[in-house]
């Protein structure tokens, strides 16, 4: 298991369309496990592979942390096969859009078809937060962020703030200077 770095907007990789997985092999299962660990560490309730720089159609979700009712969900090639006419507005956040939240309107209930961690085709009826989350994650696989569902004015304001925060972070890191690593065995150091 490993923690993977999470990309933040604006990053060109978050705008790309991810490719379907051909088979859920050991490599895909490793990616799923690393993504789940990264998601729990963040913490978040969902994560899509492009958020960790892997342009594959893989998502993980766990909407109930304490009373693990659904438990973690691993999905390869998820597709919405049915969506309700009824909508739901939910205040969304995203690990790739840190510290910003906006109401997003999406179908209130969806049926999702996907390959599970064992490569078996599954269908799951989702409603409420799970429906919102699964649609948010599938959007990532198509290069869409929740801020693409809000007004251009709000979106550009958020993107400007993210860019500013990143520049400040880079400036602070440069001021601290390069990280000095201690030589473990000075006697045998070159
Ligand atoms: O952790 C997350 N919370 C969340 C809240 C409301 C709607 C969607 C989400 S998903 C988000 C994690 C994330 O960025 N997934 O891509
Ligand atoms: Ni997200």
PDB file of N, CA, C and O in Angstrom, residues 68-139:
ATOM      1  N   UNK A  68     -19.595   1.587   8.589  1.00  0.00           N
ATOM      2  CA  UNK A  68     -19.329   0.854   7.335  1.00  0.00           C
ATOM      3  C   UNK A  68     -20.487  -0.020   6.833  1.00  0.00           C
ATOM      4  O   UNK A  68     -20.397  -1.250   6.816  1.00  0.00           O
ATOM      5  N   UNK A  69     -21.554   0.635   6.364  1.00  0.00           N
ATOM      6  CA  UNK A  69     -22.706  -0.103   5.848  1.00  0.00           C
ATOM      7  C   UNK A  69     -22.427  -0.641   4.437  1.00  0.00           C
ATOM      8  O   UNK A  69     -22.594  -1.814   4.188  1.00  0.00           O
ATOM      9  N   UNK A  70     -21.998   0.255   3.532  1.00  0.00           N
ATOM     10  CA  UNK A  70     -21.668  -0.200   2.177  1.00  0.00           C
ATOM     11  C   UNK A  70     -20.213  -0.657   2.127  1.00  0.00           C
ATOM     12  O   UNK A  70     -19.856  -1.459   1.276  1.00  0.00           O
ATOM     13  N   UNK A  71     -19.398  -0.154   3.041  1.00  0.00           N
ATOM     14  CA  UNK A  71     -17.979  -0.471   3.024  1.00  0.00           C
ATOM     15  C   UNK A  71     -17.324   0.217   1.854  1.00  0.00           C
ATOM     16  O   UNK A  71     -17.968   0.965   1.128  1.00  0.00           O
ATOM     17  N   UNK A  72     -16.029  -0.022   1.631  1.00  0.00           N
ATOM     18  CA  UNK A  72     -15.391   0.603   0.485  1.00  0.00           C
ATOM     19  C   UNK A  72     -15.920   0.011  -0.823  1.00  0.00           C
ATOM     20  O   UNK A  72     -16.205  -1.187  -0.900  1.00  0.00           O
ATOM     21  N   UNK A  73     -16.077   0.853  -1.829  1.00  0.00           N
ATOM     22  CA  UNK A  73     -16.513   0.416  -3.157  1.00  0.00           C
ATOM     23  C   UNK A  73     -15.367   0.666  -4.129  1.00  0.00           C
ATOM     24  O   UNK A  73     -14.785   1.752  -4.138  1.00  0.00           O
ATOM     25  N   UNK A  74     -15.048  -0.343  -4.918  1.00  0.00           N
ATOM     26  CA  UNK A  74     -14.003  -0.242  -5.944  1.00  0.00           C
ATOM     27  C   UNK A  74     -14.685  -0.399  -7.294  1.00  0.00           C
ATOM     28  O   UNK A  74     -15.374  -1.408  -7.511  1.00  0.00           O
ATOM     29  N   UNK A  75     -14.514   0.553  -8.186  1.00  0.00           N
ATOM     30  CA  UNK A  75     -15.180   0.476  -9.487  1.00  0.00           C
ATOM     31  C   UNK A  75     -14.219   0.766 -10.624  1.00  0.00           C
ATOM     32  O   UNK A  75     -13.532   1.780 -10.616  1.00  0.00           O
ATOM     33  N   UNK A  76     -14.220  -0.148 -11.618  1.00  0.00           N
ATOM     34  CA  UNK A  76     -13.503   0.088 -12.869  1.00  0.00           C
ATOM     35  C   UNK A  76     -14.557   0.264 -13.952  1.00  0.00           C
ATOM     36  O   UNK A  76     -15.603  -0.401 -13.926  1.00  0.00           O
ATOM     37  N   UNK A  77     -14.309   1.163 -14.879  1.00  0.00           N
ATOM     38  CA  UNK A  77     -15.231   1.472 -15.991  1.00  0.00           C
ATOM     39  C   UNK A  77     -16.669   1.733 -15.520  1.00  0.00           C
ATOM     40  O   UNK A  77     -17.612   1.182 -16.103  1.00  0.00           O
ATOM     41  N   UNK A  78     -16.875   2.571 -14.504  1.00  0.00           N
ATOM     42  CA  UNK A  78     -18.250   2.831 -14.050  1.00  0.00           C
ATOM     43  C   UNK A  78     -19.038   3.610 -15.100  1.00  0.00           C
ATOM     44  O   UNK A  78     -18.481   4.490 -15.768  1.00  0.00           O
ATOM     45  N   UNK A  79     -20.323   3.227 -15.258  1.00  0.00           N
ATOM     46  CA  UNK A  79     -21.211   3.898 -16.216  1.00  0.00           C
ATOM     47  C   UNK A  79     -22.556   4.108 -15.556  1.00  0.00           C
ATOM     48  O   UNK A  79     -23.072   3.193 -14.898  1.00  0.00           O
ATOM     49  N   UNK A  80     -23.153   5.277 -15.774  1.00  0.00           N
ATOM     50  CA  UNK A  80     -24.519   5.528 -15.309  1.00  0.00           C
ATOM     51  C   UNK A  80     -25.457   4.906 -16.346  1.00  0.00           C
ATOM     52  O   UNK A  80     -25.422   5.295 -17.514  1.00  0.00           O
ATOM     53  N   UNK A  81     -26.264   3.940 -15.934  1.00  0.00           N
ATOM     54  CA  UNK A  81     -27.178   3.296 -16.879  1.00  0.00           C
ATOM     55  C   UNK A  81     -28.623   3.762 -16.696  1.00  0.00           C
ATOM     56  O   UNK A  81     -29.464   3.516 -17.555  1.00  0.00           O
ATOM     57  N   UNK A  82     -28.907   4.427 -15.579  1.00  0.00           N
ATOM     58  CA  UNK A  82     -30.226   5.002 -15.317  1.00  0.00           C
ATOM     59  C   UNK A  82     -30.047   6.192 -14.401  1.00  0.00           C
ATOM     60  O   UNK A  82     -29.210   6.154 -13.500  1.00  0.00           O
ATOM     61  N   UNK A  83     -30.836   7.244 -14.656  1.00  0.00           N
ATOM     62  CA  UNK A  83     -30.801   8.419 -13.786  1.00  0.00           C
ATOM     63  C   UNK A  83     -32.229   8.885 -13.545  1.00  0.00           C
ATOM     64  O   UNK A  83     -33.071   8.824 -14.444  1.00  0.00           O
ATOM     65  N   UNK A  84     -32.504   9.342 -12.331  1.00  0.00           N
ATOM     66  CA  UNK A  84     -33.855   9.799 -11.984  1.00  0.00           C
ATOM     67  C   UNK A  84     -34.137  11.151 -12.628  1.00  0.00           C
ATOM     68  O   UNK A  84     -33.208  11.910 -12.928  1.00  0.00           O
ATOM     69  N   UNK A  85     -35.426  11.446 -12.845  1.00  0.00           N
ATOM     70  CA  UNK A  85     -35.815  12.782 -13.316  1.00  0.00           C
ATOM     71  C   UNK A  85     -35.654  13.768 -12.172  1.00  0.00           C
ATOM     72  O   UNK A  85     -35.354  14.937 -12.381  1.00  0.00           O
ATOM     73  N   UNK A  86     -35.872  13.267 -10.979  1.00  0.00           N
ATOM     74  CA  UNK A  86     -35.757  14.118  -9.784  1.00  0.00           C
ATOM     75  C   UNK A  86     -34.291  14.513  -9.565  1.00  0.00           C
ATOM     76  O   UNK A  86     -33.384  13.690  -9.741  1.00  0.00           O
ATOM     77  N   UNK A  87     -34.074  15.771  -9.194  1.00  0.00           N
ATOM     78  CA  UNK A  87     -32.716  16.269  -8.940  1.00  0.00           C
ATOM     79  C   UNK A  87     -32.449  16.414  -7.450  1.00  0.00           C
ATOM     80  O   UNK A  87     -33.379  16.436  -6.638  1.00  0.00           O
ATOM     81  N   UNK A  88     -31.179  16.503  -7.137  1.00  0.00           N
ATOM     82  CA  UNK A  88     -30.755  16.753  -5.763  1.00  0.00           C
ATOM     83  C   UNK A  88     -29.645  17.805  -5.808  1.00  0.00           C
ATOM     84  O   UNK A  88     -28.718  17.702  -6.604  1.00  0.00           O
ATOM     85  N   UNK A  89     -29.755  18.814  -4.949  1.00  0.00           N
ATOM     86  CA  UNK A  89     -28.695  19.811  -4.836  1.00  0.00           C
ATOM     87  C   UNK A  89     -27.882  19.470  -3.597  1.00  0.00           C
ATOM     88  O   UNK A  89     -28.441  19.253  -2.523  1.00  0.00           O
ATOM     89  N   UNK A  90     -26.562  19.393  -3.758  1.00  0.00           N
ATOM     90  CA  UNK A  90     -25.698  19.010  -2.644  1.00  0.00           C
ATOM     91  C   UNK A  90     -24.483  19.931  -2.622  1.00  0.00           C
ATOM     92  O   UNK A  90     -23.946  20.273  -3.678  1.00  0.00           O
ATOM     93  N   UNK A  91     -24.059  20.328  -1.457  1.00  0.00           N
ATOM     94  CA  UNK A  91     -22.862  21.167  -1.372  1.00  0.00           C
ATOM     95  C   UNK A  91     -21.630  20.276  -1.521  1.00  0.00           C
ATOM     96  O   UNK A  91     -21.317  19.489  -0.629  1.00  0.00           O
ATOM     97  N   UNK A  92     -20.958  20.389  -2.681  1.00  0.00           N
ATOM     98  CA  UNK A  92     -19.832  19.508  -2.986  1.00  0.00           C
ATOM     99  C   UNK A  92     -18.484  20.150  -2.685  1.00  0.00           C
ATOM    100  O   UNK A  92     -18.326  21.363  -2.734  1.00  0.00           O
ATOM    101  N   UNK A  93     -17.551  19.281  -2.402  1.00  0.00           N
ATOM    102  CA  UNK A  93     -16.159  19.673  -2.252  1.00  0.00           C
ATOM    103  C   UNK A  93     -15.342  18.699  -3.069  1.00  0.00           C
ATOM    104  O   UNK A  93     -15.881  17.714  -3.584  1.00  0.00           O
ATOM    105  N   UNK A  94     -14.057  18.938  -3.222  1.00  0.00           N
ATOM    106  CA  UNK A  94     -13.206  18.041  -4.011  1.00  0.00           C
ATOM    107  C   UNK A  94     -11.778  18.153  -3.507  1.00  0.00           C
ATOM    108  O   UNK A  94     -11.291  19.266  -3.269  1.00  0.00           O
ATOM    109  N   UNK A  95     -11.127  17.003  -3.366  1.00  0.00           N
ATOM    110  CA  UNK A  95      -9.739  17.005  -2.894  1.00  0.00           C
ATOM    111  C   UNK A  95      -8.825  17.718  -3.887  1.00  0.00           C
ATOM    112  O   UNK A  95      -7.752  18.184  -3.500  1.00  0.00           O
ATOM    113  N   UNK A  96      -9.253  17.847  -5.134  1.00  0.00           N
ATOM    114  CA  UNK A  96      -8.462  18.549  -6.155  1.00  0.00           C
ATOM    115  C   UNK A  96      -8.829  20.030  -6.248  1.00  0.00           C
ATOM    116  O   UNK A  96      -8.250  20.760  -7.066  1.00  0.00           O
ATOM    117  N   UNK A  97      -9.811  20.460  -5.432  1.00  0.00           N
ATOM    118  CA  UNK A  97     -10.215  21.873  -5.359  1.00  0.00           C
ATOM    119  C   UNK A  97     -10.259  22.225  -3.872  1.00  0.00           C
ATOM    120  O   UNK A  97     -11.326  22.493  -3.317  1.00  0.00           O
ATOM    121  N   UNK A  98      -9.108  22.170  -3.172  1.00  0.00           N
ATOM    122  CA  UNK A  98      -9.108  22.270  -1.717  1.00  0.00           C
ATOM    123  C   UNK A  98      -9.714  23.578  -1.192  1.00  0.00           C
ATOM    124  O   UNK A  98      -9.483  24.643  -1.761  1.00  0.00           O
ATOM    125  N   UNK A  99     -10.493  23.447  -0.124  1.00  0.00           N
ATOM    126  CA  UNK A  99     -11.055  24.581   0.627  1.00  0.00           C
ATOM    127  C   UNK A  99     -12.153  25.359  -0.090  1.00  0.00           C
ATOM    128  O   UNK A  99     -12.459  26.487   0.294  1.00  0.00           O
ATOM    129  N   UNK A 100     -12.764  24.779  -1.122  1.00  0.00           N
ATOM    130  CA  UNK A 100     -13.863  25.463  -1.814  1.00  0.00           C
ATOM    131  C   UNK A 100     -15.055  24.507  -1.926  1.00  0.00           C
ATOM    132  O   UNK A 100     -14.873  23.322  -2.182  1.00  0.00           O
ATOM    133  N   UNK A 101     -16.252  25.066  -1.710  1.00  0.00           N
ATOM    134  CA  UNK A 101     -17.477  24.256  -1.689  1.00  0.00           C
ATOM    135  C   UNK A 101     -18.567  24.997  -2.445  1.00  0.00           C
ATOM    136  O   UNK A 101     -18.675  26.219  -2.337  1.00  0.00           O
ATOM    137  N   UNK A 102     -19.376  24.267  -3.227  1.00  0.00           N
ATOM    138  CA  UNK A 102     -20.483  24.886  -3.957  1.00  0.00           C
ATOM    139  C   UNK A 102     -21.619  23.894  -4.115  1.00  0.00           C
ATOM    140  O   UNK A 102     -21.386  22.688  -4.214  1.00  0.00           O
ATOM    141  N   UNK A 103     -22.840  24.430  -4.173  1.00  0.00           N
ATOM    142  CA  UNK A 103     -24.001  23.581  -4.430  1.00  0.00           C
ATOM    143  C   UNK A 103     -23.980  23.152  -5.890  1.00  0.00           C
ATOM    144  O   UNK A 103     -23.779  23.978  -6.781  1.00  0.00           O
ATOM    145  N   UNK A 104     -24.179  21.838  -6.105  1.00  0.00           N
ATOM    146  CA  UNK A 104     -24.247  21.282  -7.459  1.00  0.00           C
ATOM    147  C   UNK A 104     -25.541  20.470  -7.571  1.00  0.00           C
ATOM    148  O   UNK A 104     -25.874  19.705  -6.662  1.00  0.00           O
ATOM    149  N   UNK A 105     -26.256  20.671  -8.683  1.00  0.00           N
ATOM    150  CA  UNK A 105     -27.505  19.946  -8.928  1.00  0.00           C
ATOM    151  C   UNK A 105     -27.222  18.770  -9.866  1.00  0.00           C
ATOM    152  O   UNK A 105     -26.618  18.952 -10.927  1.00  0.00           O
ATOM    153  N   UNK A 106     -27.632  17.576  -9.446  1.00  0.00           N
ATOM    154  CA  UNK A 106     -27.441  16.352 -10.250  1.00  0.00           C
ATOM    155  C   UNK A 106     -28.677  15.481 -10.050  1.00  0.00           C
ATOM    156  O   UNK A 106     -29.438  15.693  -9.102  1.00  0.00           O
ATOM    157  N   UNK A 107     -28.870  14.440 -10.909  1.00  0.00           N
ATOM    158  CA  UNK A 107     -29.953  13.488 -10.647  1.00  0.00           C
ATOM    159  C   UNK A 107     -29.854  12.937  -9.216  1.00  0.00           C
ATOM    160  O   UNK A 107     -28.749  12.643  -8.735  1.00  0.00           O
ATOM    161  N   UNK A 108     -31.003  12.815  -8.551  1.00  0.00           N
ATOM    162  CA  UNK A 108     -31.030  12.402  -7.147  1.00  0.00           C
ATOM    163  C   UNK A 108     -30.690  10.926  -6.963  1.00  0.00           C
ATOM    164  O   UNK A 108     -30.171  10.527  -5.923  1.00  0.00           O
ATOM    165  N   UNK A 109     -30.997  10.112  -7.996  1.00  0.00           N
ATOM    166  CA  UNK A 109     -30.738   8.669  -7.917  1.00  0.00           C
ATOM    167  C   UNK A 109     -30.192   8.188  -9.256  1.00  0.00           C
ATOM    168  O   UNK A 109     -30.645   8.648 -10.305  1.00  0.00           O
ATOM    169  N   UNK A 110     -29.208   7.311  -9.204  1.00  0.00           N
ATOM    170  CA  UNK A 110     -28.636   6.735 -10.434  1.00  0.00           C
ATOM    171  C   UNK A 110     -28.383   5.247 -10.223  1.00  0.00           C
ATOM    172  O   UNK A 110     -28.212   4.782  -9.090  1.00  0.00           O
ATOM    173  N   UNK A 111     -28.379   4.514 -11.364  1.00  0.00           N
ATOM    174  CA  UNK A 111     -27.937   3.121 -11.310  1.00  0.00           C
ATOM    175  C   UNK A 111     -26.585   3.090 -12.008  1.00  0.00           C
ATOM    176  O   UNK A 111     -26.448   3.620 -13.120  1.00  0.00           O
ATOM    177  N   UNK A 112     -25.576   2.537 -11.360  1.00  0.00           N
ATOM    178  CA  UNK A 112     -24.225   2.490 -11.933  1.00  0.00           C
ATOM    179  C   UNK A 112     -23.815   1.043 -12.210  1.00  0.00           C
ATOM    180  O   UNK A 112     -24.064   0.158 -11.396  1.00  0.00           O
ATOM    181  N   UNK A 113     -23.256   0.837 -13.407  1.00  0.00           N
ATOM    182  CA  UNK A 113     -22.738  -0.488 -13.787  1.00  0.00           C
ATOM    183  C   UNK A 113     -21.219  -0.380 -13.822  1.00  0.00           C
ATOM    184  O   UNK A 113     -20.684   0.612 -14.335  1.00  0.00           O
ATOM    185  N   UNK A 114     -20.524  -1.375 -13.272  1.00  0.00           N
ATOM    186  CA  UNK A 114     -19.060  -1.295 -13.171  1.00  0.00           C
ATOM    187  C   UNK A 114     -18.455  -2.681 -12.991  1.00  0.00           C
ATOM    188  O   UNK A 114     -19.182  -3.662 -12.763  1.00  0.00           O
ATOM    189  N   UNK A 115     -17.133  -2.739 -13.092  1.00  0.00           N
ATOM    190  CA  UNK A 115     -16.411  -3.969 -12.762  1.00  0.00           C
ATOM    191  C   UNK A 115     -15.887  -3.796 -11.344  1.00  0.00           C
ATOM    192  O   UNK A 115     -15.285  -2.762 -11.020  1.00  0.00           O
ATOM    193  N   UNK A 116     -16.125  -4.788 -10.489  1.00  0.00           N
ATOM    194  CA  UNK A 116     -15.655  -4.685  -9.102  1.00  0.00           C
ATOM    195  C   UNK A 116     -14.181  -5.101  -8.992  1.00  0.00           C
ATOM    196  O   UNK A 116     -13.523  -5.382 -10.005  1.00  0.00           O
ATOM    197  N   UNK A 117     -13.655  -5.150  -7.776  1.00  0.00           N
ATOM    198  CA  UNK A 117     -12.236  -5.451  -7.546  1.00  0.00           C
ATOM    199  C   UNK A 117     -11.844  -6.835  -8.081  1.00  0.00           C
ATOM    200  O   UNK A 117     -10.673  -7.110  -8.319  1.00  0.00           O
ATOM    201  N   UNK A 118     -12.839  -7.726  -8.251  1.00  0.00           N
ATOM    202  CA  UNK A 118     -12.570  -9.065  -8.792  1.00  0.00           C
ATOM    203  C   UNK A 118     -12.852  -9.133 -10.295  1.00  0.00           C
ATOM    204  O   UNK A 118     -12.838 -10.224 -10.881  1.00  0.00           O
ATOM    205  N   UNK A 119     -13.168  -7.981 -10.909  1.00  0.00           N
ATOM    206  CA  UNK A 119     -13.426  -7.951 -12.341  1.00  0.00           C
ATOM    207  C   UNK A 119     -14.829  -8.405 -12.718  1.00  0.00           C
ATOM    208  O   UNK A 119     -15.132  -8.622 -13.896  1.00  0.00           O
ATOM    209  N   UNK A 120     -15.705  -8.561 -11.717  1.00  0.00           N
ATOM    210  CA  UNK A 120     -17.071  -9.017 -11.952  1.00  0.00           C
ATOM    211  C   UNK A 120     -17.975  -7.813 -12.214  1.00  0.00           C
ATOM    212  O   UNK A 120     -17.880  -6.805 -11.520  1.00  0.00           O
ATOM    213  N   UNK A 121     -18.866  -7.928 -13.223  1.00  0.00           N
ATOM    214  CA  UNK A 121     -19.800  -6.842 -13.520  1.00  0.00           C
ATOM    215  C   UNK A 121     -20.843  -6.744 -12.415  1.00  0.00           C
ATOM    216  O   UNK A 121     -21.415  -7.751 -11.997  1.00  0.00           O
ATOM    217  N   UNK A 122     -21.043  -5.504 -11.929  1.00  0.00           N
ATOM    218  CA  UNK A 122     -22.016  -5.263 -10.867  1.00  0.00           C
ATOM    219  C   UNK A 122     -22.904  -4.098 -11.258  1.00  0.00           C
ATOM    220  O   UNK A 122     -22.501  -3.249 -12.056  1.00  0.00           O
ATOM    221  N   UNK A 123     -24.085  -4.038 -10.671  1.00  0.00           N
ATOM    222  CA  UNK A 123     -24.951  -2.871 -10.797  1.00  0.00           C
ATOM    223  C   UNK A 123     -25.367  -2.447  -9.411  1.00  0.00           C
ATOM    224  O   UNK A 123     -25.677  -3.296  -8.566  1.00  0.00           O
ATOM    225  N   UNK A 124     -25.331  -1.142  -9.177  1.00  0.00           N
ATOM    226  CA  UNK A 124     -25.662  -0.638  -7.848  1.00  0.00           C
ATOM    227  C   UNK A 124     -26.590   0.560  -7.978  1.00  0.00           C
ATOM    228  O   UNK A 124     -26.308   1.492  -8.726  1.00  0.00           O
ATOM    229  N   UNK A 125     -27.704   0.507  -7.246  1.00  0.00           N
ATOM    230  CA  UNK A 125     -28.634   1.639  -7.197  1.00  0.00           C
ATOM    231  C   UNK A 125     -28.145   2.588  -6.112  1.00  0.00           C
ATOM    232  O   UNK A 125     -27.888   2.167  -4.982  1.00  0.00           O
ATOM    233  N   UNK A 126     -27.967   3.856  -6.479  1.00  0.00           N
ATOM    234  CA  UNK A 126     -27.429   4.850  -5.545  1.00  0.00           C
ATOM    235  C   UNK A 126     -28.408   6.000  -5.387  1.00  0.00           C
ATOM    236  O   UNK A 126     -29.048   6.415  -6.341  1.00  0.00           O
ATOM    237  N   UNK A 127     -28.493   6.524  -4.174  1.00  0.00           N
ATOM    238  CA  UNK A 127     -29.295   7.731  -3.942  1.00  0.00           C
ATOM    239  C   UNK A 127     -28.593   8.578  -2.891  1.00  0.00           C
ATOM    240  O   UNK A 127     -27.625   8.122  -2.265  1.00  0.00           O
ATOM    241  N   UNK A 128     -29.069   9.812  -2.754  1.00  0.00           N
ATOM    242  CA  UNK A 128     -28.499  10.699  -1.743  1.00  0.00           C
ATOM    243  C   UNK A 128     -27.025  10.973  -2.001  1.00  0.00           C
ATOM    244  O   UNK A 128     -26.595  11.101  -3.147  1.00  0.00           O
ATOM    245  N   UNK A 129     -26.238  11.014  -0.906  1.00  0.00           N
ATOM    246  CA  UNK A 129     -24.812  11.353  -1.016  1.00  0.00           C
ATOM    247  C   UNK A 129     -24.059  10.382  -1.933  1.00  0.00           C
ATOM    248  O   UNK A 129     -23.183  10.798  -2.691  1.00  0.00           O
ATOM    249  N   UNK A 130     -24.411   9.087  -1.885  1.00  0.00           N
ATOM    250  CA  UNK A 130     -23.716   8.110  -2.738  1.00  0.00           C
ATOM    251  C   UNK A 130     -23.950   8.406  -4.214  1.00  0.00           C
ATOM    252  O   UNK A 130     -23.023   8.317  -5.029  1.00  0.00           O
ATOM    253  N   UNK A 131     -25.190   8.794  -4.579  1.00  0.00           N
ATOM    254  CA  UNK A 131     -25.502   9.141  -5.978  1.00  0.00           C
ATOM    255  C   UNK A 131     -24.688  10.362  -6.402  1.00  0.00           C
ATOM    256  O   UNK A 131     -24.109  10.390  -7.496  1.00  0.00           O
ATOM    257  N   UNK A 132     -24.637  11.372  -5.536  1.00  0.00           N
ATOM    258  CA  UNK A 132     -23.853  12.583  -5.820  1.00  0.00           C
ATOM    259  C   UNK A 132     -22.385  12.229  -6.007  1.00  0.00           C
ATOM    260  O   UNK A 132     -21.741  12.632  -6.975  1.00  0.00           O
ATOM    261  N   UNK A 133     -21.860  11.437  -5.075  1.00  0.00           N
ATOM    262  CA  UNK A 133     -20.440  11.109  -5.070  1.00  0.00           C
ATOM    263  C   UNK A 133     -20.043  10.296  -6.303  1.00  0.00           C
ATOM    264  O   UNK A 133     -19.027  10.583  -6.951  1.00  0.00           O
ATOM    265  N   UNK A 134     -20.858   9.312  -6.667  1.00  0.00           N
ATOM    266  CA  UNK A 134     -20.505   8.456  -7.810  1.00  0.00           C
ATOM    267  C   UNK A 134     -20.518   9.280  -9.108  1.00  0.00           C
ATOM    268  O   UNK A 134     -19.659   9.107  -9.979  1.00  0.00           O
ATOM    269  N   UNK A 135     -21.435  10.246  -9.210  1.00  0.00           N
ATOM    270  CA  UNK A 135     -21.481  11.118 -10.398  1.00  0.00           C
ATOM    271  C   UNK A 135     -20.293  12.081 -10.397  1.00  0.00           C
ATOM    272  O   UNK A 135     -19.707  12.355 -11.450  1.00  0.00           O
ATOM    273  N   UNK A 136     -19.916  12.574  -9.226  1.00  0.00           N
ATOM    274  CA  UNK A 136     -18.743  13.449  -9.084  1.00  0.00           C
ATOM    275  C   UNK A 136     -17.476  12.698  -9.531  1.00  0.00           C
ATOM    276  O   UNK A 136     -16.643  13.240 -10.250  1.00  0.00           O
ATOM    277  N   UNK A 137     -17.358  11.418  -9.131  1.00  0.00           N
ATOM    278  CA  UNK A 137     -16.163  10.628  -9.485  1.00  0.00           C
ATOM    279  C   UNK A 137     -16.139  10.300 -10.973  1.00  0.00           C
ATOM    280  O   UNK A 137     -15.080  10.362 -11.602  1.00  0.00           O
ATOM    281  N   UNK A 138     -17.283   9.927 -11.545  1.00  0.00           N
ATOM    282  CA  UNK A 138     -17.332   9.612 -12.989  1.00  0.00           C
ATOM    283  C   UNK A 138     -17.006  10.871 -13.793  1.00  0.00           C
ATOM    284  O   UNK A 138     -16.307  10.802 -14.806  1.00  0.00           O
ATOM    285  N   UNK A 139     -17.456  12.023 -13.331  1.00  0.00           N
ATOM    286  CA  UNK A 139     -17.083  13.298 -13.970  1.00  0.00           C
ATOM    287  C   UNK A 139     -15.557  13.425 -14.071  1.00  0.00           C
ATOM    288  O   UNK A 139     -15.034  13.827 -15.111  1.00  0.00           O
TER     289      UNK A 139
END
